Amino acid sequence: MAMEYRNLMEDIVLQNLDSVMAAGGGCTCDACKSDVVAYTLNHLTPHYVATRQGRLMVKLQSYELQSRADVVAAISEAAVMVAKAPRHGRE
Ligand SMILES: [Zn+2]
């Protein structure tokens, strides 16, 4: 059996990314999204779980309820930082 582990924080950030970035009104191209995800995940405490796929959704849902407000705040902050110094168009 393979080892299975996952950072639930990453799933929760990705689930909320589009709506928070859209609400902020900034650029939502892939370069900016990637920067926002990286910045956000570096500023949130990771939440790793070792679990099989079937049990994952239950853990994810309960953890999202606890952490959603923090995640939304972190994404908003990251979007502001990225919008100040966007990487798009520089490559
Ligand atoms: Zn962009």
mmCIF file with all atom_site columns, C-alpha atoms and ligand atoms in Angstrom:
data_model
loop_
_atom_site.group_PDB
_atom_site.id
_atom_site.type_symbol
_atom_site.label_atom_id
_atom_site.label_alt_id
_atom_site.label_comp_id
_atom_site.label_asym_id
_atom_site.label_entity_id
_atom_site.label_seq_id
_atom_site.pdbx_PDB_ins_code
_atom_site.Cartn_x
_atom_site.Cartn_y
_atom_site.Cartn_z
_atom_site.occupancy
_atom_site.B_iso_or_equiv
_atom_site.pdbx_formal_charge
_atom_site.auth_seq_id
_atom_site.auth_comp_id
_atom_site.auth_asym_id
_atom_site.auth_atom_id
_atom_site.pdbx_PDB_model_num
ATOM   1  C  CA . MET A 1 1  ? 0.000   0.000  0.000   1.00 0.00 ? 1  MET A CA 1
ATOM   2  C  CA . ALA A 1 2  ? 1.290   3.440  -0.889  1.00 0.00 ? 2  ALA A CA 1
ATOM   3  C  CA . MET A 1 3  ? 1.709   6.131  1.704   1.00 0.00 ? 3  MET A CA 1
ATOM   4  C  CA . GLU A 1 4  ? -1.125  8.623  1.549   1.00 0.00 ? 4  GLU A CA 1
ATOM   5  C  CA . TYR A 1 5  ? -0.995  12.052 3.095   1.00 0.00 ? 5  TYR A CA 1
ATOM   6  C  CA . ARG A 1 6  ? -2.243  15.437 2.127   1.00 0.00 ? 6  ARG A CA 1
ATOM   7  C  CA . ASN A 1 7  ? -2.208  19.059 3.240   1.00 0.00 ? 7  ASN A CA 1
ATOM   8  C  CA . LEU A 1 8  ? -5.869  19.901 3.762   1.00 0.00 ? 8  LEU A CA 1
ATOM   9  C  CA . MET A 1 9  ? -4.981  23.584 3.853   1.00 0.00 ? 9  MET A CA 1
ATOM   10 C  CA . GLU A 1 10 ? -4.013  23.362 0.195   1.00 0.00 ? 10 GLU A CA 1
ATOM   11 C  CA . ASP A 1 11 ? -7.436  21.954 -0.759  1.00 0.00 ? 11 ASP A CA 1
ATOM   12 C  CA . ILE A 1 12 ? -9.221  24.654 1.224   1.00 0.00 ? 12 ILE A CA 1
ATOM   13 C  CA . VAL A 1 13 ? -7.164  27.442 -0.343  1.00 0.00 ? 13 VAL A CA 1
ATOM   14 C  CA . LEU A 1 14 ? -7.895  26.107 -3.834  1.00 0.00 ? 14 LEU A CA 1
ATOM   15 C  CA . GLN A 1 15 ? -11.620 25.770 -3.071  1.00 0.00 ? 15 GLN A CA 1
ATOM   16 C  CA . ASN A 1 16 ? -11.864 29.410 -2.023  1.00 0.00 ? 16 ASN A CA 1
ATOM   17 C  CA . LEU A 1 17 ? -9.322  30.925 -4.403  1.00 0.00 ? 17 LEU A CA 1
ATOM   18 C  CA . ASP A 1 18 ? -11.513 31.899 -7.349  1.00 0.00 ? 18 ASP A CA 1
ATOM   19 C  CA . SER A 1 19 ? -14.317 33.517 -5.370  1.00 0.00 ? 19 SER A CA 1
ATOM   20 C  CA . VAL A 1 20 ? -11.979 35.490 -3.096  1.00 0.00 ? 20 VAL A CA 1
ATOM   21 C  CA . MET A 1 21 ? -9.815  36.695 -5.990  1.00 0.00 ? 21 MET A CA 1
ATOM   22 C  CA . ALA A 1 22 ? -12.881 37.647 -8.035  1.00 0.00 ? 22 ALA A CA 1
ATOM   23 C  CA . ALA A 1 23 ? -14.298 39.599 -5.099  1.00 0.00 ? 23 ALA A CA 1
ATOM   24 C  CA . GLY A 1 24 ? -11.000 41.471 -4.777  1.00 0.00 ? 24 GLY A CA 1
ATOM   25 C  CA . GLY A 1 25 ? -11.228 42.620 -8.385  1.00 0.00 ? 25 GLY A CA 1
ATOM   26 C  CA . GLY A 1 26 ? -7.580  41.886 -9.198  1.00 0.00 ? 26 GLY A CA 1
ATOM   27 C  CA . CYS A 1 27 ? -6.107  39.917 -12.082 1.00 0.00 ? 27 CYS A CA 1
ATOM   28 C  CA . THR A 1 28 ? -7.020  36.221 -12.137 1.00 0.00 ? 28 THR A CA 1
ATOM   29 C  CA . CYS A 1 29 ? -4.605  34.936 -14.781 1.00 0.00 ? 29 CYS A CA 1
ATOM   30 C  CA . ASP A 1 30 ? -2.760  31.696 -14.013 1.00 0.00 ? 30 ASP A CA 1
ATOM   31 C  CA . ALA A 1 31 ? 0.486   33.479 -13.104 1.00 0.00 ? 31 ALA A CA 1
ATOM   32 C  CA . CYS A 1 32 ? -1.260  35.682 -10.534 1.00 0.00 ? 32 CYS A CA 1
ATOM   33 C  CA . LYS A 1 33 ? -3.310  32.769 -9.191  1.00 0.00 ? 33 LYS A CA 1
ATOM   34 C  CA . SER A 1 34 ? -0.163  30.698 -8.731  1.00 0.00 ? 34 SER A CA 1
ATOM   35 C  CA . ASP A 1 35 ? 1.513   33.547 -6.871  1.00 0.00 ? 35 ASP A CA 1
ATOM   36 C  CA . VAL A 1 36 ? -1.516  34.027 -4.631  1.00 0.00 ? 36 VAL A CA 1
ATOM   37 C  CA . VAL A 1 37 ? -1.651  30.295 -3.814  1.00 0.00 ? 37 VAL A CA 1
ATOM   38 C  CA . ALA A 1 38 ? 2.080   30.157 -3.015  1.00 0.00 ? 38 ALA A CA 1
ATOM   39 C  CA . TYR A 1 39 ? 1.971   33.292 -0.868  1.00 0.00 ? 39 TYR A CA 1
ATOM   40 C  CA . THR A 1 40 ? -1.153  32.129 0.956   1.00 0.00 ? 40 THR A CA 1
ATOM   41 C  CA . LEU A 1 41 ? 0.182   28.658 1.703   1.00 0.00 ? 41 LEU A CA 1
ATOM   42 C  CA . ASN A 1 42 ? 3.455   30.101 3.004   1.00 0.00 ? 42 ASN A CA 1
ATOM   43 C  CA . HIS A 1 43 ? 1.511   32.212 5.482   1.00 0.00 ? 43 HIS A CA 1
ATOM   44 C  CA . LEU A 1 44 ? -0.913  29.589 6.763   1.00 0.00 ? 44 LEU A CA 1
ATOM   45 C  CA . THR A 1 45 ? -0.025  26.696 9.022   1.00 0.00 ? 45 THR A CA 1
ATOM   46 C  CA . PRO A 1 46 ? -0.221  23.491 6.978   1.00 0.00 ? 46 PRO A CA 1
ATOM   47 C  CA . HIS A 1 47 ? -2.671  20.844 8.160   1.00 0.00 ? 47 HIS A CA 1
ATOM   48 C  CA . TYR A 1 48 ? -1.484  17.441 7.042   1.00 0.00 ? 48 TYR A CA 1
ATOM   49 C  CA . VAL A 1 49 ? -3.536  14.325 7.417   1.00 0.00 ? 49 VAL A CA 1
ATOM   50 C  CA . ALA A 1 50 ? -2.599  10.745 6.652   1.00 0.00 ? 50 ALA A CA 1
ATOM   51 C  CA . THR A 1 51 ? -5.768  9.185  5.367   1.00 0.00 ? 51 THR A CA 1
ATOM   52 C  CA . ARG A 1 52 ? -7.355  7.169  2.622   1.00 0.00 ? 52 ARG A CA 1
ATOM   53 C  CA . GLN A 1 53 ? -9.395  8.865  -0.065  1.00 0.00 ? 53 GLN A CA 1
ATOM   54 C  CA . GLY A 1 54 ? -12.768 7.770  1.330   1.00 0.00 ? 54 GLY A CA 1
ATOM   55 C  CA . ARG A 1 55 ? -12.186 9.386  4.718   1.00 0.00 ? 55 ARG A CA 1
ATOM   56 C  CA . LEU A 1 56 ? -10.616 12.486 3.253   1.00 0.00 ? 56 LEU A CA 1
ATOM   57 C  CA . MET A 1 57 ? -13.806 14.354 2.362   1.00 0.00 ? 57 MET A CA 1
ATOM   58 C  CA . VAL A 1 58 ? -15.172 14.036 5.903   1.00 0.00 ? 58 VAL A CA 1
ATOM   59 C  CA . LYS A 1 59 ? -11.987 15.472 7.385   1.00 0.00 ? 59 LYS A CA 1
ATOM   60 C  CA . LEU A 1 60 ? -11.798 18.154 4.738   1.00 0.00 ? 60 LEU A CA 1
ATOM   61 C  CA . GLN A 1 61 ? -15.340 19.360 5.333   1.00 0.00 ? 61 GLN A CA 1
ATOM   62 C  CA . SER A 1 62 ? -14.969 19.576 9.090   1.00 0.00 ? 62 SER A CA 1
ATOM   63 C  CA . TYR A 1 63 ? -11.598 21.314 8.826   1.00 0.00 ? 63 TYR A CA 1
ATOM   64 C  CA . GLU A 1 64 ? -12.911 23.800 6.282   1.00 0.00 ? 64 GLU A CA 1
ATOM   65 C  CA . LEU A 1 65 ? -15.669 24.851 8.688   1.00 0.00 ? 65 LEU A CA 1
ATOM   66 C  CA . GLN A 1 66 ? -13.039 25.682 11.318  1.00 0.00 ? 66 GLN A CA 1
ATOM   67 C  CA . SER A 1 67 ? -10.513 27.362 9.077   1.00 0.00 ? 67 SER A CA 1
ATOM   68 C  CA . ARG A 1 68 ? -12.443 29.055 6.306   1.00 0.00 ? 68 ARG A CA 1
ATOM   69 C  CA . ALA A 1 69 ? -12.375 32.584 7.772   1.00 0.00 ? 69 ALA A CA 1
ATOM   70 C  CA . ASP A 1 70 ? -8.588  32.438 8.220   1.00 0.00 ? 70 ASP A CA 1
ATOM   71 C  CA . VAL A 1 71 ? -8.109  31.092 4.712   1.00 0.00 ? 71 VAL A CA 1
ATOM   72 C  CA . VAL A 1 72 ? -10.286 33.775 3.125   1.00 0.00 ? 72 VAL A CA 1
ATOM   73 C  CA . ALA A 1 73 ? -8.387  36.499 5.013   1.00 0.00 ? 73 ALA A CA 1
ATOM   74 C  CA . ALA A 1 74 ? -5.032  35.043 3.956   1.00 0.00 ? 74 ALA A CA 1
ATOM   75 C  CA . ILE A 1 75 ? -6.061  34.809 0.290   1.00 0.00 ? 75 ILE A CA 1
ATOM   76 C  CA . SER A 1 76 ? -7.324  38.409 0.339   1.00 0.00 ? 76 SER A CA 1
ATOM   77 C  CA . GLU A 1 77 ? -4.024  39.612 1.785   1.00 0.00 ? 77 GLU A CA 1
ATOM   78 C  CA . ALA A 1 78 ? -2.044  37.573 -0.752  1.00 0.00 ? 78 ALA A CA 1
ATOM   79 C  CA . ALA A 1 79 ? -4.130  38.946 -3.640  1.00 0.00 ? 79 ALA A CA 1
ATOM   80 C  CA . VAL A 1 80 ? -3.331  42.510 -2.546  1.00 0.00 ? 80 VAL A CA 1
ATOM   81 C  CA . MET A 1 81 ? 0.410   41.719 -2.362  1.00 0.00 ? 81 MET A CA 1
ATOM   82 C  CA . VAL A 1 82 ? 0.417   40.062 -5.785  1.00 0.00 ? 82 VAL A CA 1
ATOM   83 C  CA . ALA A 1 83 ? -1.603  42.869 -7.368  1.00 0.00 ? 83 ALA A CA 1
ATOM   84 C  CA . LYS A 1 84 ? 1.057   45.350 -6.201  1.00 0.00 ? 84 LYS A CA 1
ATOM   85 C  CA . ALA A 1 85 ? 3.806   43.463 -8.028  1.00 0.00 ? 85 ALA A CA 1
ATOM   86 C  CA . PRO A 1 86 ? 2.215   41.199 -10.654 1.00 0.00 ? 86 PRO A CA 1
ATOM   87 C  CA . ARG A 1 87 ? 4.449   38.745 -12.478 1.00 0.00 ? 87 ARG A CA 1
ATOM   88 C  CA . HIS A 1 88 ? 2.216   38.462 -15.579 1.00 0.00 ? 88 HIS A CA 1
ATOM   89 C  CA . GLY A 1 89 ? 3.565   39.977 -18.748 1.00 0.00 ? 89 GLY A CA 1
ATOM   90 C  CA . ARG A 1 90 ? 7.119   39.981 -17.384 1.00 0.00 ? 90 ARG A CA 1
ATOM   91 C  CA . GLU A 1 91 ? 7.913   36.475 -18.655 1.00 0.00 ? 91 GLU A CA 1
HETATM 92 ZN ZN . ZN  B 2 .  ? -2.166  38.297 -13.811 1.00 0.00 ? 1  ZN  B ZN 1
#
